Amino acid sequence: MDEILSEFLAETNEGLAELDNALVLFERSPDDEELLAKIFRVFHTIKGSCGFIGLERLGSIAHRAEDILDLVREGKLDITPDFITALLGAVDRIRTLTAELEKNGQEPNGEDEDILSLMNDIAGALSEKDAPPAEQEDAGSDGNDQSWSSAANDFSSAAKPEEGRKTNASEADAAQQTLRVNVDLLESMMTVVSELVLTRNQLLQTARTTKNTMFNTPLQRLNQVVTELQESVMKTRMQPIGNAWSKMPRIVRDVCHELGKKIDLEMRGQDTELDRQVLEMIKDPLMHMVRNAADHGIEDPFERVKVGKPETGHIVLNAYHQGGHIIIQISDDGRGLALNKIKGKALQAGWASQEQLNKLSPQQIQQFIFRPGFSTAERVTSVSGRGVGMDVVRTNIQKIGGTVEMTSTEGRGMTFTINIPLTLAIVPALIIEVAGARFAFPQLAVSELVMVGKGTGMEIETINGTPVLRLRDTLLPLIYLGDYLKVWDKRKEHAHDDGELRYVVVTRAAGIPYGIVVDHVLDMEEIVVKPTSSNLKEVHIFSGNTILGDGTVIMILDPSQLLQAANLREDLTHQHLADHKHLLETTAAENMLLLFKAGDKTPKAAPLKMVSRLREIRSADIELSNGRPVLQHLGRLMPVFRFDDKPVSGENAFLIIFEHDGHHFGLLVDQVLDIATYNGSLAESSADMLLDTIILNQQSTDVVNPLWYMSSVHQSAGGV
């Protein structure tokens, strides 16, 4: 494919992505002249470009669309649903033709009289004397007699300011700062950086075992440079999630027109960025969930008014960052899930007996919608109701290491919450060990860590052959990782109740919370995900592998597949726990704390749930802004505090980065020590720098209050 055609396809696809949303908005706001100019400009550019390259079919459609839009600009044509439908049809046909053009390198043969006639009918509502000159000239022709030399002039003029449009120096400067880069090149850069991260980790591992060598200082500098390079390359791959939402208004509009509904779609957080690879993989699940909300969730206007709701339904798409991942919520104010229908489907499909259903909570019954083939649709529409539904959505999201949860209130609506990683290439992971074998576990899937054994106050029990842990007000089913991976210490012969200290990694998959029992939790580090060998493709409990700093290759566990391998079926698990709720006892609340040294000799701790990242930085990288210390972090200036307000000494410093409601700040400390579990309650709030003082590991420990620092950030100019 030559360079000119490739550039044309890139520009046209960008324009088409804008048109879907712009036309739906224009239908609601027909007096928006700026929106009209934007739509006209896209069709005008496509028409001119087609004339320059000689693409007659595409040019004819874009030219006819431009003609009827010109009638709107002159005030001779009103905006109606049929008008928008005709233009959306033109957009769909152009998209189909460009896909064929990209595939075969040439415009496919064929005619587009159906689309052209539809647009002619819209314009034909005018009297003959009011018809535009272009329409009079084309009367009786086959639509292909246009002067392509004239269209070529349009292409060259497309870069010039159009009538009624103002340009300025800042727009020109912005254009000069933009460069198109081939996706393959970005993938290659990411691969090289990933290898560099692995090499960095190996060098740092060597430096830790070799004290006071001449390489320590340059290695720390290399660590800083590689970290900055990694973040920069990651930014080149980041795209706003709004790109995946561009078709949502069109989808909702189509449902409304087909089913006679009224629905408002609200989109928040469109600028939230994530890796393009992740973005591509969640597009289809998101589209399916929005279709479901519009088709199954929102009632028709008559039904809504009958139950006291506004006749117009409401769907909200929301996205935001939380720590190192993205939260996406799809909520509606529709009818919610009908429990009786779900029970009926479960009985009909043989998923559970009536006795089992009677013991399940409403939330547990709702989880049946994630079963393959589940559908309570009374009729099949062109939108949904074909039995290929939420099981596919959940599977696709789990493939990228994400989770999907759901809450529903019958008659009031429902909300889906999707938790996905920012990127699939380099991810934070927990390094765990079982009988000397190490594995990586995605940090995104970790809810908390619990130490069990003698002296911890937490003991593993067995109920009907199922190991469980009493965690606060629930019985948590457990999986011994060594058993399912066939690795264990032969000297102990599966003696799980030997009283030795172990860790339980609390996670959740397929809506089921459960724990994974391991011997040790070794470290938390960023790993480079490598695909598994073809010899292991049938071993689904591994999602990939990675190389540690010491050169060891370890496997990455998939929590959802591990749950399936352990055969902890949801209905039986819930039945077990429901039958033994009387065994639950109230236990003290647990808090995961990050331990560190700072200031005086009293040990310090901070709530782990607010810790975003740990970094070792160069003291020279700390700058001053308005007289306060700041550090460049994720392309912004992040406030930096020191526990005792003393100046930073030494070439390097340890930094704990906290995150709350999308805001970050750094706390300089002397040394990061460990992660510990505190079996007690902390003060819920405090106006002081210290949240609480507790007894931890038989020592008085000060727990810092991150929100106190955050409040000082908000009070200062500039924010975070």
XYZ file of C-alpha atoms in Angstrom:
720
model
C 0.000 0.000 0.000
C 1.528 3.315 -1.079
C 2.115 6.124 1.374
C -0.617 8.444 0.012
C -3.304 5.755 0.288
C -2.127 4.814 3.774
C -2.331 8.459 4.871
C -5.815 8.759 3.347
C -7.080 5.695 5.232
C -5.649 6.968 8.523
C -7.284 10.393 8.141
C -10.594 8.939 6.925
C -10.845 6.469 9.813
C -10.174 9.300 12.274
C -12.926 11.351 10.662
C -15.413 8.466 10.671
C -14.754 7.852 14.361
C -15.761 11.462 15.039
C -18.850 11.373 12.820
C -20.775 8.652 14.690
C -20.790 10.660 17.898
C -21.091 14.063 16.217
C -24.202 13.100 14.209
C -25.980 11.732 17.295
C -25.200 14.939 19.187
C -26.322 17.028 16.212
C -29.702 15.271 16.208
C -30.207 16.517 19.773
C -28.736 19.994 19.165
C -29.644 20.952 15.570
C -28.818 24.619 16.234
C -25.181 23.895 17.084
C -23.388 25.589 14.184
C -19.958 24.524 15.395
C -21.029 20.870 15.370
C -22.526 21.275 11.890
C -19.276 22.809 10.643
C -17.321 19.885 12.097
C -19.533 17.290 10.351
C -19.425 19.212 7.076
C -15.655 19.533 7.295
C -15.140 15.761 7.674
C -17.297 14.902 4.639
C -15.672 17.718 2.658
C -12.192 16.429 3.431
C -13.124 12.847 2.504
C -14.655 14.019 -0.781
C -11.615 16.077 -1.721
C -9.173 13.328 -0.801
C -11.123 10.794 -2.887
C -10.972 13.127 -5.877
C -7.217 13.460 -5.548
C -6.686 9.687 -5.372
C -9.462 8.760 -7.823
C -11.830 6.841 -5.531
C -15.163 7.342 -7.298
C -17.530 5.347 -5.062
C -16.283 6.924 -1.856
C -16.214 10.347 -3.468
C -19.824 10.061 -4.681
C -21.157 9.232 -1.216
C -19.156 11.937 0.556
C -20.117 14.499 -2.142
C -23.832 13.775 -1.811
C -23.617 13.969 2.005
C -21.826 17.296 1.695
C -24.588 18.589 -0.599
C -27.415 17.948 1.866
C -25.328 19.325 4.732
C -24.875 22.486 2.666
C -28.671 22.753 2.486
C -28.752 22.655 6.285
C -26.112 25.384 6.503
C -28.255 27.555 4.207
C -31.321 26.951 6.374
C -33.192 25.114 3.584
C -33.393 21.721 5.291
C -34.556 20.743 8.774
C -32.851 18.154 10.951
C -35.039 15.062 11.290
C -34.360 11.492 12.459
C -34.531 10.377 8.809
C -31.891 12.963 7.904
C -29.509 11.671 10.597
C -30.263 8.052 9.651
C -29.338 8.789 6.022
C -26.018 10.354 7.016
C -25.244 7.516 9.423
C -25.925 5.109 6.568
C -23.440 7.047 4.447
C -20.877 6.797 7.253
C -21.398 3.025 7.480
C -20.992 2.585 3.713
C -17.815 4.686 3.666
C -16.463 2.614 6.552
C -17.215 -0.621 4.663
C -15.535 0.637 1.489
C -12.432 1.870 3.312
C -12.109 -1.523 5.030
C -12.121 -3.222 1.615
C -9.716 -0.604 0.294
C -7.312 -1.234 3.156
C -7.555 -4.997 2.644
C -7.156 -5.145 -1.147
C -5.405 -1.873 -1.979
C -8.161 -0.782 -4.373
C -11.755 0.382 -4.249
C -14.218 -2.532 -4.656
C -16.578 -2.619 -7.630
C -20.263 -2.070 -7.071
C -22.958 0.581 -6.788
C -24.282 2.677 -3.923
C -27.637 3.737 -5.359
C -29.435 2.736 -2.161
C -27.424 5.199 -0.059
C -27.397 7.902 -2.734
C -31.153 7.565 -3.304
C -31.839 7.809 0.417
C -29.903 11.081 0.602
C -31.602 12.290 -2.622
C -34.988 11.632 -1.018
C -33.982 13.794 1.950
C -32.954 16.628 -0.346
C -35.996 16.001 -2.573
C -38.230 17.403 0.148
C -37.232 20.803 -1.222
C -38.959 22.314 -4.188
C -37.098 22.147 -7.487
C -36.267 25.854 -7.433
C -34.673 25.525 -4.021
C -32.541 22.510 -4.954
C -28.801 23.210 -4.884
C -26.961 23.604 -8.214
C -25.102 20.333 -7.658
C -28.398 18.429 -7.415
C -29.771 20.064 -10.614
C -26.626 19.204 -12.518
C -26.727 15.614 -11.311
C -30.400 15.097 -12.217
C -30.754 12.129 -14.542
C -27.104 11.144 -14.181
C -25.784 7.980 -12.617
C -24.073 9.868 -9.861
C -20.589 9.249 -11.292
C -20.276 12.192 -13.729
C -18.523 14.461 -11.257
C -15.447 16.370 -12.272
C -12.637 14.679 -10.356
C -10.199 17.393 -11.356
C -12.444 19.796 -9.485
C -12.538 17.396 -6.541
C -8.753 17.290 -6.608
C -8.775 21.058 -6.146
C -11.085 20.499 -3.165
C -8.462 18.181 -1.683
C -5.766 20.807 -1.893
C -8.117 23.364 -0.416
C -9.098 21.083 2.450
C -6.035 22.179 4.360
C -7.105 25.832 4.017
C -9.466 27.575 6.449
C -13.084 26.915 5.503
C -15.821 29.488 5.424
C -16.802 30.559 8.897
C -13.837 28.773 10.484
C -11.093 30.693 12.220
C -7.518 29.507 12.502
C -4.710 30.924 14.525
C -1.036 30.395 15.220
C -1.686 28.126 18.182
C -3.586 25.628 15.993
C -0.746 25.580 13.495
C 1.781 25.108 16.262
C -0.257 22.238 17.701
C -0.333 20.520 14.298
C 3.437 20.792 14.022
C 3.819 19.087 17.398
C 1.943 15.973 16.231
C 3.576 13.057 14.426
C 1.973 9.814 13.224
C 3.947 6.725 14.192
C 3.320 3.211 12.932
C 1.876 0.904 15.591
C 4.460 -1.776 14.771
C 7.210 0.673 15.685
C 5.568 1.349 19.068
C 5.310 -2.395 19.709
C 8.988 -2.803 18.825
C 9.950 0.021 21.203
C 7.931 -1.587 23.987
C 9.682 -4.920 23.409
C 13.121 -3.302 23.600
C 12.216 -1.388 26.771
C 10.850 -4.587 28.321
C 14.165 -6.324 27.704
C 15.964 -3.319 29.150
C 13.804 -3.527 32.296
C 14.750 -7.193 32.683
C 18.435 -6.360 32.347
C 18.032 -3.523 34.852
C 16.427 -5.897 37.342
C 19.272 -8.388 36.945
C 21.918 -5.711 37.494
C 20.139 -4.394 40.582
C 19.882 -7.924 41.960
C 23.643 -8.279 41.506
C 24.241 -4.924 43.191
C 22.203 -5.997 46.236
C 24.463 -8.984 46.816
C 27.672 -7.008 46.242
C 28.178 -4.194 48.726
C 30.186 -0.997 48.255
C 31.353 -1.484 44.677
C 32.207 1.240 42.192
C 29.154 0.237 40.142
C 26.532 1.045 42.783
C 26.209 4.741 41.897
C 25.995 4.317 38.096
C 23.548 1.440 38.597
C 21.246 3.654 40.639
C 21.422 6.266 37.896
C 20.706 3.568 35.289
C 17.695 2.478 37.345
C 16.334 6.029 37.321
C 16.914 6.480 33.571
C 15.309 3.137 32.686
C 12.293 3.964 34.864
C 11.853 7.318 33.106
C 12.306 5.687 29.691
C 9.749 3.037 30.573
C 7.202 5.674 31.607
C 7.857 7.706 28.439
C 7.387 4.722 26.129
C 4.257 3.736 28.037
C 2.846 7.216 27.394
C 3.321 6.802 23.636
C 1.039 3.757 23.807
C -1.598 5.398 25.962
C -4.915 6.441 24.446
C -7.983 8.023 26.033
C -10.710 5.524 26.770
C -13.078 7.891 24.987
C -11.744 6.322 21.752
C -13.432 3.064 22.766
C -16.637 4.938 23.601
C -16.985 6.801 20.309
C -19.599 4.358 18.973
C -21.673 4.219 22.156
C -23.984 7.177 21.346
C -24.691 5.592 17.956
C -25.472 2.224 19.567
C -27.870 3.787 22.086
C -29.553 5.814 19.327
C -30.093 2.705 17.186
C -31.677 0.866 20.136
C -33.978 3.808 20.826
C -35.156 3.966 17.220
C -35.679 0.210 16.917
C -37.430 -0.335 20.259
C -39.137 3.024 20.726
C -37.217 3.943 23.870
C -35.868 7.214 25.204
C -32.375 6.999 26.678
C -29.799 9.579 27.704
C -26.180 8.403 27.626
C -23.761 10.191 29.946
C -20.026 9.609 29.532
C -17.560 10.663 32.233
C -13.803 10.343 32.323
C -13.326 10.065 28.547
C -9.793 11.437 28.935
C -8.735 8.564 31.221
C -5.820 6.910 29.424
C -4.804 3.277 29.154
C -2.621 1.135 26.907
C -3.883 0.819 23.323
C -3.623 -2.984 23.498
C -5.935 -3.055 26.514
C -8.209 -0.506 24.847
C -8.665 -2.712 21.773
C -9.489 -5.743 23.909
C -12.214 -4.045 25.967
C -14.037 -2.328 23.094
C -16.307 -5.282 22.300
C -17.150 -6.143 25.951
C -18.066 -2.505 26.630
C -20.247 -2.291 23.520
C -22.059 -5.485 24.521
C -22.706 -4.208 28.050
C -24.069 -0.883 26.786
C -26.343 -2.740 24.337
C -27.604 -4.913 27.174
C -28.286 -1.879 29.355
C -30.226 -0.177 26.554
C -32.114 -3.279 25.384
C -32.729 -5.352 28.547
C -32.137 -2.779 31.278
C -33.997 0.406 30.326
C -37.780 0.040 30.138
C -39.924 1.599 27.404
C -41.364 5.058 28.226
C -44.866 3.742 29.051
C -43.519 1.164 31.512
C -41.217 3.708 33.166
C -44.010 6.230 33.697
C -46.240 3.468 35.042
C -43.738 2.682 37.848
C -43.110 6.358 38.636
C -39.875 6.886 36.699
C -39.075 9.595 34.121
C -39.898 8.334 30.635
C -36.275 8.903 29.588
C -33.837 6.291 30.899
C -30.283 7.078 31.933
C -27.076 5.139 31.209
C -23.778 6.317 32.685
C -20.309 5.330 31.499
C -17.595 6.326 33.964
C -13.827 5.682 33.983
C -11.091 6.718 36.392
C -7.655 5.702 37.623
C -7.233 3.932 40.928
C -3.688 3.044 41.862
C -2.093 1.190 38.963
C -5.298 0.196 37.197
C -8.479 1.521 35.572
C -12.017 1.319 36.967
C -14.858 1.399 34.416
C -18.476 1.545 35.560
C -21.566 0.993 33.385
C -24.754 1.816 35.275
C -28.392 2.320 34.347
C -31.634 3.208 36.127
C -33.646 0.457 34.445
C -35.480 -2.595 35.683
C -32.476 -4.408 37.151
C -32.288 -8.204 37.267
C -35.454 -10.194 37.886
C -34.518 -12.882 40.414
C -37.500 -15.110 39.592
C -36.549 -15.196 35.907
C -32.946 -16.021 36.760
C -34.058 -18.829 39.095
C -36.318 -20.205 36.392
C -33.493 -20.202 33.863
C -31.110 -21.839 36.354
C -33.624 -24.619 37.068
C -34.371 -25.118 33.375
C -30.664 -25.361 32.498
C -29.926 -27.684 35.430
C -27.393 -25.336 37.010
C -28.920 -25.710 40.466
C -31.791 -27.434 42.224
C -34.656 -25.632 43.936
C -33.174 -26.568 47.314
C -29.821 -25.048 46.388
C -31.467 -21.891 45.039
C -33.366 -21.423 48.278
C -30.076 -21.237 50.176
C -28.465 -18.653 47.881
C -28.544 -14.922 48.514
C -29.879 -12.523 45.837
C -26.301 -11.517 44.942
C -25.335 -15.167 44.462
C -28.380 -15.836 42.276
C -27.532 -12.844 40.096
C -24.149 -14.413 39.311
C -25.910 -16.941 37.073
C -26.045 -14.294 34.331
C -22.354 -15.029 33.735
C -23.143 -18.638 32.776
C -22.661 -19.580 29.081
C -25.905 -19.375 27.137
C -27.757 -17.387 29.791
C -30.526 -15.127 28.489
C -33.966 -14.183 29.789
C -34.843 -12.202 26.657
C -38.415 -12.864 25.593
C -37.632 -12.007 21.996
C -34.520 -11.816 19.846
C -33.802 -8.345 18.463
C -31.077 -7.106 16.172
C -29.404 -5.750 19.302
C -29.157 -8.632 21.756
C -30.899 -11.683 23.180
C -29.025 -14.409 21.311
C -27.574 -16.239 24.310
C -23.990 -15.039 23.701
C -23.642 -12.661 26.556
C -22.025 -11.883 29.856
C -19.950 -15.086 30.008
C -18.064 -13.907 26.923
C -17.709 -10.435 28.417
C -16.250 -11.795 31.656
C -13.920 -14.187 29.800
C -12.540 -11.428 27.580
C -11.933 -9.133 30.536
C -10.236 -11.910 32.503
C -7.931 -12.570 29.548
C -6.308 -9.195 30.154
C -6.044 -9.748 33.895
C -9.166 -7.795 34.787
C -12.277 -8.483 36.823
C -15.942 -7.612 36.420
C -18.368 -7.273 39.325
C -22.064 -6.480 39.370
C -24.663 -5.012 41.696
C -28.376 -4.918 40.883
C -31.560 -3.802 42.599
C -34.722 -5.071 40.976
C -36.783 -2.192 39.659
C -34.043 0.404 40.241
C -31.193 -0.545 37.908
C -27.777 -2.135 37.980
C -24.077 -1.312 37.840
C -21.166 -3.245 36.365
C -17.700 -2.418 37.688
C -14.715 -3.458 35.569
C -11.195 -3.427 36.999
C -8.436 -3.706 34.381
C -4.664 -3.079 34.281
C -3.227 0.008 32.607
C -1.008 -2.124 30.392
C -0.307 -5.771 29.633
C 3.406 -5.433 28.906
C 4.878 -4.455 32.286
C 2.715 -5.090 35.339
C 3.234 -5.073 39.136
C 3.170 -8.540 40.641
C 3.550 -10.328 43.953
C 6.354 -12.908 43.995
C 5.185 -15.879 46.073
C 6.874 -19.165 47.009
C 5.622 -22.697 47.574
C 8.068 -25.443 48.603
C 10.972 -23.474 47.149
C 9.246 -22.823 43.799
C 8.489 -19.188 42.977
C 5.520 -17.818 41.053
C 4.206 -14.385 40.109
C 0.685 -13.324 41.057
C -0.846 -10.161 39.482
C -1.042 -7.412 42.087
C -4.301 -6.184 40.547
C -5.981 -9.429 41.633
C -4.763 -9.237 45.252
C -7.374 -7.989 47.713
C -5.211 -8.447 50.813
C -2.588 -10.661 52.447
C -3.244 -12.558 55.668
C -0.666 -14.402 57.765
C -1.984 -17.601 59.357
C -0.531 -20.043 61.866
C 0.341 -20.254 65.527
C 0.535 -16.928 67.285
C -1.277 -14.950 64.572
C -4.815 -15.447 65.852
C -5.776 -16.737 62.380
C -6.110 -20.492 61.919
C -7.126 -22.593 58.904
C -10.094 -24.883 59.545
C -11.753 -27.631 57.538
C -15.505 -27.890 56.907
C -16.762 -30.967 55.009
C -13.327 -31.404 53.485
C -13.050 -27.763 52.373
C -10.300 -25.679 54.040
C -11.646 -22.301 55.116
C -10.457 -19.197 56.925
C -12.652 -17.088 59.211
C -11.938 -13.658 57.776
C -13.939 -11.017 59.632
C -17.606 -11.868 58.968
C -17.130 -14.458 56.205
C -15.836 -17.971 55.746
C -13.247 -17.797 52.982
C -12.677 -21.039 50.989
C -8.968 -21.808 50.523
C -6.790 -23.439 47.886
C -3.413 -24.894 48.808
C -1.317 -23.799 45.838
C 1.208 -26.598 46.319
C -1.485 -29.261 45.938
C -2.835 -27.942 42.663
C 0.588 -27.300 41.159
C 1.866 -30.654 42.415
C 4.754 -29.049 44.319
C 5.208 -29.538 48.049
C 7.797 -30.222 50.686
C 8.031 -34.026 50.734
C 9.267 -33.971 54.314
C 5.895 -32.664 55.479
C 3.727 -34.972 53.362
C 0.893 -32.464 52.945
C 0.803 -31.639 56.670
C -1.164 -28.419 56.208
C -2.044 -28.216 59.878
C 1.550 -28.235 61.128
C 1.077 -24.774 62.674
C 3.832 -23.139 60.618
C 3.338 -19.545 59.520
C 1.909 -19.213 56.035
C 0.357 -16.490 53.921
C -3.109 -16.436 52.402
C -3.415 -14.355 49.237
C -7.032 -13.178 49.224
C -8.363 -12.740 45.707
C -11.600 -12.921 43.738
C -12.528 -14.582 40.450
C -15.869 -15.144 38.732
C -17.516 -13.283 41.612
C -16.151 -15.725 44.207
C -13.789 -14.480 46.938
C -11.266 -17.126 47.917
C -7.778 -17.492 49.360
C -4.586 -19.084 48.036
C -2.304 -20.571 50.688
C 1.430 -20.089 50.015
C 4.577 -20.523 52.095
C 6.128 -17.103 51.610
C 5.495 -13.715 50.016
C 8.933 -12.654 48.804
C 8.641 -9.339 47.027
C 6.557 -6.981 44.962
C 8.081 -5.866 41.665
C 7.258 -4.837 38.125
C 7.541 -7.802 35.802
C 7.744 -8.082 32.024
C 5.031 -10.455 30.805
C 6.201 -13.045 28.281
C 3.805 -15.424 26.474
C 3.860 -19.058 27.555
C 5.513 -21.694 25.412
C 3.334 -23.616 22.956
C 4.110 -26.718 25.030
C 2.216 -25.148 27.942
C -0.726 -23.684 26.023
C -3.083 -26.286 27.490
C -2.037 -25.423 31.069
C -4.541 -22.622 31.554
C -3.631 -21.746 35.140
C -0.585 -19.863 33.778
C -1.164 -16.581 31.924
C 2.498 -16.123 30.969
C 5.990 -16.127 32.381
C 8.635 -13.607 33.378
C 12.328 -13.387 34.235
C 13.381 -12.282 37.705
C 16.392 -10.189 38.543
C 18.516 -13.262 39.279
C 17.744 -14.697 35.834
C 15.199 -17.262 37.047
C 12.197 -17.859 34.764
C 8.955 -18.140 36.750
C 5.325 -18.642 35.744
C 2.549 -16.060 36.183
C -0.619 -17.446 37.786
C -4.117 -16.742 36.457
C -6.502 -16.496 39.470
C -9.660 -17.225 37.449
C -8.222 -20.352 35.835
C -6.794 -21.485 39.167
C -10.272 -21.256 40.662
C -11.674 -23.457 37.884
C -8.832 -25.968 38.261
C -9.564 -26.212 41.987
C -13.213 -26.959 41.128
C -14.537 -24.500 43.707
C -17.885 -24.281 41.981
C -19.832 -21.207 42.927
C -23.086 -22.861 43.900
C -21.486 -25.570 46.063
C -19.129 -23.077 47.678
C -21.966 -20.762 48.626
C -23.978 -23.712 49.884
C -21.080 -24.812 52.106
C -20.730 -21.367 53.594
C -24.456 -20.828 54.004
C -24.758 -24.106 55.887
C -22.014 -23.116 58.332
C -22.685 -19.462 59.011
C -23.245 -20.318 62.648
C -19.519 -21.052 62.908
C -18.603 -17.472 62.109
C -17.310 -15.381 64.969
C -16.623 -11.698 65.159
C -12.923 -11.050 64.728
C -10.906 -7.890 65.008
C -10.536 -5.831 61.855
C -7.339 -6.358 59.861
C -5.238 -3.606 58.371
C -2.341 -4.086 55.969
C 0.451 -1.656 56.855
C 3.694 -0.654 55.135
C 6.481 -0.380 57.720
C 9.325 2.115 57.310
C 11.906 4.175 59.190
C 11.700 7.959 59.246
C 12.553 10.717 61.684
C 13.094 9.439 65.231
C 13.664 5.833 66.264
C 9.970 5.033 66.706
C 8.855 2.625 63.906
C 6.468 4.138 61.384
C 3.672 2.611 59.312
C 1.186 3.705 56.659
C -2.050 2.091 55.337
C -0.979 -0.082 52.405
C -4.250 0.497 50.525
C -3.193 4.110 49.842
C 0.353 3.255 48.700
C 0.644 3.550 44.926
C 4.339 2.920 44.393
C 7.769 2.703 46.024
C 10.694 4.464 44.349
C 14.350 5.092 44.990
C 15.168 8.544 43.619
C 18.167 10.814 43.277
C 18.081 13.660 45.754
C 19.108 16.009 42.930
C 15.840 15.249 41.093
C 13.806 16.997 43.797
C 12.951 20.521 42.607
C 11.337 23.559 44.181
C 8.063 25.077 43.019
C 6.705 28.090 44.937
C 9.198 27.252 47.647
C 7.995 23.668 48.196
C 9.707 20.395 47.137
C 8.255 18.661 44.074
C 9.202 15.739 41.853
C 8.302 15.009 38.246
C 5.958 12.000 38.289
C 3.808 10.729 35.380
C 4.323 13.976 33.502
C 3.218 16.216 36.388
C 4.799 17.908 39.387
C 4.064 15.859 42.496
C 4.436 17.396 45.992
C 7.086 15.733 48.134
C 7.128 15.728 51.955
C 9.621 14.555 54.549
C 8.348 13.131 57.801
C 10.466 15.379 60.010
C 10.905 18.333 57.597
C 14.689 17.911 57.665
C 16.596 18.490 54.408
C 17.382 15.417 52.329
C 20.896 14.085 52.919
C 22.774 11.671 50.693
C 22.732 11.135 46.955
C 19.695 8.834 46.907
C 16.455 8.728 48.872
C 13.519 6.346 49.355
C 10.108 7.652 48.332
C 6.655 6.258 49.173
C 4.080 7.500 46.655
C 0.520 7.730 47.995
C -2.616 8.018 45.859
C -6.115 9.152 46.830
C -8.954 10.133 44.469
C -6.524 10.405 41.562
C -4.100 12.706 43.429
C -0.526 11.745 44.307
C 2.118 12.877 46.768
C 5.470 11.478 47.856
C 6.796 10.905 51.383
C 10.580 10.713 51.807
C 11.660 8.075 54.330
C 14.944 6.635 55.546
C 14.192 2.982 54.797
C 11.273 0.774 53.730
C 11.138 -2.283 55.999
C 8.226 -4.656 55.441
C 4.486 -5.245 55.026
C 2.649 -6.328 58.168
C -0.899 -7.223 59.213
C -2.388 -5.418 62.207
C -5.261 -7.370 63.785
C -7.023 -4.397 65.231
C -8.881 -1.222 64.410
C -7.251 2.060 63.415
C -8.701 5.487 64.049
C -11.081 6.274 61.198
C -9.986 9.883 60.825
C -7.622 12.378 62.326
C -6.772 16.032 61.805
C -3.142 15.359 62.760
C -0.132 14.016 60.908
C -0.433 10.756 62.868
C -3.532 8.638 62.409
C -2.902 6.393 65.386
C -0.254 4.787 67.600
C -0.454 1.006 67.890
C 1.470 -1.970 69.277
C 2.901 -3.907 66.326
C 5.514 -6.660 66.605
C 5.723 -5.834 70.323
C 6.790 -2.264 69.533
C 5.024 1.069 69.719
C 4.420 2.112 66.099
C 3.226 5.466 64.741
C 0.728 5.189 61.869
C 0.970 8.221 59.586
C -2.151 9.853 58.185
C -1.837 10.221 54.368
C -5.014 12.309 54.227
C -3.358 14.932 56.446
C -0.654 15.384 53.815
C -3.260 15.316 51.063
C -5.206 18.136 52.727
C -2.081 20.312 52.681
C -1.745 19.517 48.971
C -5.281 20.759 48.290
C -4.712 23.903 50.339
C -1.647 24.833 48.295
C -1.904 26.469 44.898
C -1.568 24.239 41.899
C -2.927 21.027 43.424
C -1.382 17.700 42.611
